[in-house]
Coordinates of C-alpha atoms in Angstrom, one line a residue:
X1 CA 16.1 -23.3 -15.6
X2 CA 15.7 -21.0 -12.6
X3 CA 18.7 -19.3 -11.0
X4 CA 18.9 -18.9 -7.2
X5 CA 19.1 -15.6 -5.4
X6 CA 20.6 -15.3 -1.8
X7 CA 17.3 -13.8 -0.8
X8 CA 14.7 -14.6 1.8
X9 CA 11.0 -14.0 0.9
X10 CA 9.0 -13.1 4.0
X11 CA 5.3 -13.4 3.8
X12 CA 3.3 -12.2 6.8
X13 CA -0.3 -13.4 6.8
X14 CA -3.4 -13.6 8.9
X15 CA -6.4 -15.6 7.6
X16 CA -5.0 -15.7 4.1
X17 CA -6.6 -19.0 3.0
X18 CA -8.2 -17.3 0.0
X19 CA -4.9 -16.2 -1.6
X20 CA -1.9 -17.9 0.0
X21 CA -1.7 -20.9 -2.3
X22 CA -1.6 -18.6 -5.4
X23 CA 0.9 -16.3 -3.7
X24 CA 3.2 -19.2 -2.8
X25 CA 2.8 -20.9 -6.2
X26 CA 3.9 -17.7 -7.9
X27 CA 7.0 -17.4 -5.6
X28 CA 8.1 -20.9 -6.5
X29 CA 7.5 -20.3 -10.2
X30 CA 9.9 -17.4 -10.3
X31 CA 12.6 -17.3 -12.9
X32 CA 15.1 -16.5 -10.1
X33 CA 14.2 -18.5 -7.0
X34 CA 15.0 -17.3 -3.4
X35 CA 17.1 -19.3 -1.1
X36 CA 14.2 -19.5 1.4
X37 CA 10.6 -18.6 1.8
X38 CA 9.3 -17.8 5.3
X39 CA 5.6 -17.6 6.0
X40 CA 4.7 -15.9 9.3
X41 CA 1.2 -17.1 10.3
X42 CA 0.0 -14.3 12.6
X43 CA -2.6 -16.3 14.6
X44 CA -4.8 -17.3 11.7
X45 CA -8.0 -19.2 12.4
X46 CA -8.6 -20.5 8.9
X47 CA -6.7 -22.9 6.7
X48 CA -3.6 -20.7 6.3
X49 CA -1.3 -23.0 8.2
X50 CA -2.5 -26.1 6.3
X51 CA -2.0 -24.3 2.9
X52 CA 1.5 -23.2 3.9
X53 CA 2.3 -26.8 4.9
X54 CA 1.7 -27.9 1.3
X55 CA 4.7 -25.9 0.1
X56 CA 8.5 -26.2 0.9
X57 CA 8.5 -23.0 2.9
X58 CA 9.3 -22.4 6.6
X59 CA 6.3 -21.5 8.7
X60 CA 6.5 -19.5 11.9
X61 CA 3.4 -19.4 14.0
X62 CA 2.5 -16.4 16.1
X63 CA -0.1 -16.5 18.9
X64 CA -1.7 -14.2 19.8
X65 CA -2.1 -11.9 16.8
X66 CA 0.5 -9.1 16.8
X67 CA 0.0 -7.4 13.5
X68 CA 2.0 -7.1 10.2
X69 CA 4.8 -5.0 11.6
X70 CA 5.7 -7.6 14.3
X71 CA 5.2 -10.5 11.8
X72 CA 7.6 -8.9 9.3
X73 CA 10.2 -8.3 12.0
X74 CA 9.9 -11.9 13.2
X75 CA 10.4 -13.2 9.7
X76 CA 13.3 -10.9 9.1
X77 CA 15.0 -12.0 12.4
X78 CA 14.8 -15.6 11.3
X79 CA 15.9 -15.0 7.7
X80 CA 19.4 -15.9 6.4
X81 CA 19.3 -14.0 3.0
X82 CA 21.4 -11.0 2.1
X83 CA 18.2 -9.4 0.8
X84 CA 14.7 -9.6 2.4
X85 CA 11.8 -9.6 0.0
X86 CA 8.6 -8.7 1.9
X87 CA 5.5 -10.0 0.1
X88 CA 1.9 -9.7 1.2
X89 CA -0.1 -13.0 1.1
X90 CA -2.7 -11.5 -1.2
X91 CA -0.2 -10.8 -4.1
X92 CA 0.6 -13.1 -7.0
X93 CA 4.0 -12.2 -8.4
X94 CA 4.7 -12.1 -12.1
X95 CA 7.3 -14.8 -12.9
X96 CA 10.1 -12.3 -13.4
X97 CA 9.4 -10.2 -10.4
X98 CA 12.3 -11.3 -8.2
X99 CA 14.7 -11.2 -11.2
X100 CA 13.6 -7.6 -12.0
X101 CA 14.0 -6.6 -8.4
X102 CA 17.5 -8.0 -8.3
X103 CA 18.5 -6.1 -11.4
X104 CA 17.2 -2.8 -9.9
X105 CA 18.9 -3.5 -6.5
X106 CA 22.2 -4.0 -8.2
X107 CA 22.4 -0.3 -9.1
X108 CA 24.9 1.7 -6.9
X109 CA 23.5 3.0 -3.7
X110 CA 20.1 1.4 -4.1
X111 CA 19.0 -0.3 -0.8
X112 CA 15.3 -0.9 -1.4
X113 CA 13.2 -1.7 -4.5
X114 CA 9.5 -1.8 -4.3
X115 CA 7.2 -3.1 -7.0
X116 CA 3.8 -2.1 -8.3
X117 CA 0.4 -3.7 -8.6
X118 CA -0.9 -5.0 -11.9
X119 CA -3.9 -3.2 -13.4
X120 CA -6.0 -6.4 -13.0
X121 CA -6.8 -8.0 -9.6
X122 CA -5.6 -11.5 -8.7
X123 CA -9.3 -12.5 -8.1
X124 CA -11.9 -10.3 -9.8
X125 CA -14.7 -9.8 -7.1
X126 CA -16.5 -6.9 -8.8
X127 CA -16.4 -3.2 -9.7
X128 CA -15.1 -1.9 -6.4
X129 CA -12.1 -4.2 -6.5
X130 CA -11.4 -3.4 -10.2
X131 CA -11.5 0.3 -9.5
X132 CA -9.2 0.0 -6.5
X133 CA -6.7 -2.2 -8.4
X134 CA -6.7 0.2 -11.4
X135 CA -6.2 3.2 -9.1
X136 CA -3.3 1.5 -7.2
X137 CA -1.7 0.5 -10.4
X138 CA -1.9 4.0 -11.9
X139 CA -0.4 6.0 -9.0
X140 CA 2.3 3.4 -8.1
X141 CA 3.4 3.2 -11.7
X142 CA 3.4 7.0 -12.1
X143 CA 5.7 7.2 -9.0
X144 CA 8.4 5.1 -10.7
X145 CA 11.9 6.0 -9.8
X146 CA 13.6 7.2 -6.6
X147 CA 11.1 7.7 -3.8
X148 CA 11.0 8.8 -0.1
X149 CA 7.9 6.6 0.6
X150 CA 8.2 2.9 1.3
X151 CA 5.3 0.5 0.8
X152 CA 6.1 -3.1 1.7
X153 CA 3.5 -5.1 -0.2
X154 CA 6.2 -6.4 -2.6
X155 CA 9.5 -4.9 -1.7
X156 CA 13.1 -6.0 -1.7
X157 CA 15.5 -4.5 0.9
X158 CA 19.1 -5.3 1.7
X159 CA 19.2 -7.0 5.1
X160 CA 21.9 -4.5 6.3
X161 CA 19.6 -1.6 5.4
X162 CA 16.7 -3.2 7.2
X163 CA 18.8 -3.7 10.3
X164 CA 20.2 -0.2 10.2
X165 CA 16.6 1.2 10.1
X166 CA 15.8 -1.0 13.1
X167 CA 12.8 -2.8 11.5
X168 CA 9.2 -1.9 11.7
X169 CA 7.5 -0.1 14.6
X170 CA 5.4 -2.8 16.2
X171 CA 3.1 -0.3 18.0
X172 CA 1.6 0.5 14.6
X173 CA -1.2 -1.7 13.1
X174 CA -1.3 0.3 9.9
X175 CA 1.0 2.7 8.1
X176 CA 4.0 0.8 9.5
X177 CA 5.6 0.5 6.1
X178 CA 5.3 4.2 5.4
X179 CA 6.7 5.1 8.8
X180 CA 9.6 2.8 8.2
X181 CA 10.6 4.9 5.2
X182 CA 11.0 8.0 7.4
X183 CA 13.9 6.2 9.1
X184 CA 15.6 4.8 6.1
X185 CA 19.4 5.6 6.3
X186 CA 20.1 8.6 4.1
X187 CA 23.0 7.0 2.2
X188 CA 20.6 4.4 0.7
X189 CA 18.2 5.1 -2.1
X190 CA 14.7 3.6 -2.4
X191 CA 13.2 3.2 -5.8
X192 CA 9.8 2.1 -7.2
X193 CA 10.3 -0.2 -10.2
X194 CA 7.3 -0.9 -12.5
X195 CA 9.1 -4.0 -13.8
X196 CA 8.4 -5.7 -10.4
X197 CA 4.8 -6.6 -10.7
X198 CA 2.2 -8.6 -8.8
X199 CA -1.5 -9.0 -9.1
X200 CA -3.3 -8.0 -5.8
X201 CA -6.5 -9.3 -4.3
X202 CA -7.9 -6.0 -3.0
X203 CA -11.0 -4.9 -1.0
X204 CA -14.2 -5.6 -3.0
X205 CA -17.0 -3.9 -1.0
X206 CA -17.7 -0.1 -1.0
X207 CA -18.2 0.1 2.8
X208 CA -15.0 -1.8 3.4
X209 CA -13.1 0.3 0.8
X210 CA -14.1 3.6 2.5
X211 CA -13.5 2.2 6.0
X212 CA -10.0 1.1 5.0
X213 CA -9.3 4.4 3.4
X214 CA -10.4 6.2 6.5
X215 CA -8.2 4.2 8.8
X216 CA -5.1 4.5 6.6
X217 CA -5.5 8.2 5.9
X218 CA -6.1 8.9 9.5
X219 CA -2.9 7.1 10.4
X220 CA -0.8 8.7 7.6
X221 CA -1.9 12.1 8.7
X222 CA -0.8 11.3 12.3
X223 CA 2.5 9.9 11.0
X224 CA 3.1 13.1 9.0
X225 CA 2.5 15.3 12.1
X226 CA 4.8 13.1 14.1
X227 CA 7.5 13.2 11.4
X228 CA 7.4 17.0 11.3
X229 CA 8.1 17.1 15.0
X230 CA 11.0 14.6 14.9
X231 CA 14.4 16.1 14.1
X232 CA 15.7 12.6 13.2
X233 CA 13.2 12.1 10.4
X234 CA 14.6 12.8 6.9
X235 CA 12.0 11.4 4.6
X236 CA 8.3 12.1 4.0
X237 CA 5.3 9.9 4.8
X238 CA 3.2 11.3 1.9
X239 CA 2.4 8.6 -0.6
X240 CA 1.4 10.9 -3.4
X241 CA -1.5 8.6 -4.3
X242 CA -3.8 11.6 -5.1
X243 CA -2.7 15.1 -5.6
X244 CA -3.9 18.1 -3.5
X245 CA -6.0 19.4 -6.5
X246 CA -8.2 16.2 -6.5
X247 CA -8.6 16.4 -2.7
X248 CA -9.5 20.1 -2.7
X249 CA -11.9 19.6 -5.5
X250 CA -13.7 16.7 -3.8
X251 CA -14.0 18.8 -0.6
X252 CA -15.3 21.8 -2.5
X253 CA -18.0 19.7 -4.2
X254 CA -19.3 18.6 -0.7
X255 CA -19.0 22.1 0.7
X256 CA -20.8 23.9 -2.2
X257 CA -23.6 21.4 -3.1
X258 CA -26.0 22.6 -0.3
X259 CA -25.7 26.2 -1.7
X260 CA -28.2 25.3 -4.4
X261 CA -30.9 25.5 -1.8
X262 CA -30.5 29.3 -1.8
X263 CA -30.0 29.9 -5.5
X264 CA -30.0 27.9 -8.7
X265 CA -27.0 29.9 -9.8
X266 CA -25.0 28.6 -6.9
X267 CA -25.6 25.1 -8.1
X268 CA -23.0 25.9 -10.8
X269 CA -20.3 25.8 -8.1
X270 CA -20.4 22.1 -7.4
X271 CA -20.6 21.5 -11.2
X272 CA -17.5 23.5 -11.7
X273 CA -15.7 21.7 -8.9
X274 CA -16.8 18.3 -10.3
X275 CA -15.2 19.3 -13.6
X276 CA -12.0 20.3 -11.7
X277 CA -12.0 16.9 -10.0
X278 CA -12.4 15.1 -13.3
X279 CA -9.5 17.1 -14.7
X280 CA -7.3 16.3 -11.7
X281 CA -8.2 12.6 -12.1
X282 CA -7.8 12.6 -15.9
X283 CA -5.1 9.9 -16.1
X284 CA -7.2 7.4 -14.1
X285 CA -10.4 8.2 -16.0
X286 CA -8.6 8.0 -19.3
X287 CA -7.4 4.5 -18.4
X288 CA -10.9 3.5 -17.3
X289 CA -12.4 4.9 -20.5
X290 CA -10.5 2.2 -22.5
X291 CA -13.2 -0.2 -21.1
X292 CA -16.1 2.0 -22.0
X293 CA -17.7 5.3 -20.8
X294 CA -20.0 3.5 -18.4
X295 CA -17.0 2.0 -16.6
X296 CA -15.3 5.4 -16.6
X297 CA -18.4 7.0 -14.9
X298 CA -18.3 4.2 -12.3
X299 CA -14.6 4.8 -11.6
X300 CA -15.3 8.6 -11.4
X301 CA -18.0 8.1 -8.7
X302 CA -15.9 5.6 -6.7
X303 CA -12.8 7.8 -6.9
X304 CA -14.7 10.8 -5.7
X305 CA -15.9 8.9 -2.7
X306 CA -12.5 7.5 -2.1
X307 CA -10.6 10.7 -2.4
X308 CA -13.2 12.6 -0.3
X309 CA -12.8 10.1 2.5
X310 CA -9.1 10.5 2.3
X311 CA -9.3 14.3 2.6
X312 CA -11.7 14.2 5.5
X313 CA -9.7 11.6 7.4
X314 CA -6.5 13.4 6.8
X315 CA -8.0 16.6 8.2
X316 CA -9.1 14.8 11.3
X317 CA -5.7 13.0 11.6
X318 CA -3.8 16.3 11.4
X319 CA -6.0 18.0 14.0
X320 CA -5.9 15.1 16.5
X321 CA -2.2 15.5 17.5
X322 CA -2.8 19.2 17.9
X323 CA -5.6 18.5 20.3
X324 CA -3.4 16.0 22.2
X325 CA -0.7 18.7 22.6
X326 CA -3.2 21.2 23.9
X327 CA -4.6 18.8 26.4
X328 CA -1.2 17.9 27.6

């Protein structure tokens, strides 16, 4: 028999018909049920509203679309729970996720507990999604413990802490959860708990994967530059998803590959940097190798493209604020 938590689950969504039913079914199958579930339908044009109506949740409709930051703030403003559990509509929680989050949140001084993605996707749409899900699972799990970086895909936060941090910045359409962490009150600790698990339905096309990475890395770099200029910011906006060694090795491969035109000996440089990239990515590649060397090779190629995109976008993002300051 399920116990009840004085929690409010807040699910912001926009055109989430593919996954919302599985998301809500998993919430209502929890071993510890929340006191309420709030779905914030952010101007969806598909069957999102109809799917939500089939569950005993409260639905708040937004029109026009305002983005996830505003949707989360609106859900939080209407919530009655002592704890807010923010959950993306494309995540299917493990049955003990809320109970595990409650146990972690009970530790002294802990104000926020964020979970991790499972190694397998909610809906398997191909190799790109399997790579992305495995990568997200690996780095989030490796980051277990106290953290300065907040990611709100499946995160519990005390309502008083959320209020003290003044909610999400509604001017941001991406990176709003990371930016929120830079304003987390210093007396509260945020932790990543690998016992809080959900299966994620992630991006499944290469072009979409790289475009998403470009946008996010560009935004994170800009947030980092802004945080460094703000005296009130105490926490970082670095996620730690990929280390500097991997990023530098990926950049060096691209920079040295054309040198083979001038000399065959120079072709050894990108080979060496490729080996360095593989070494820096060893934990991910080792996990992939459990499903065969062909899959490990596929993961290597996708990861190289993904990290290379992150490095280039981060460079552009760091330079753009500098350009703006010069022009001003």
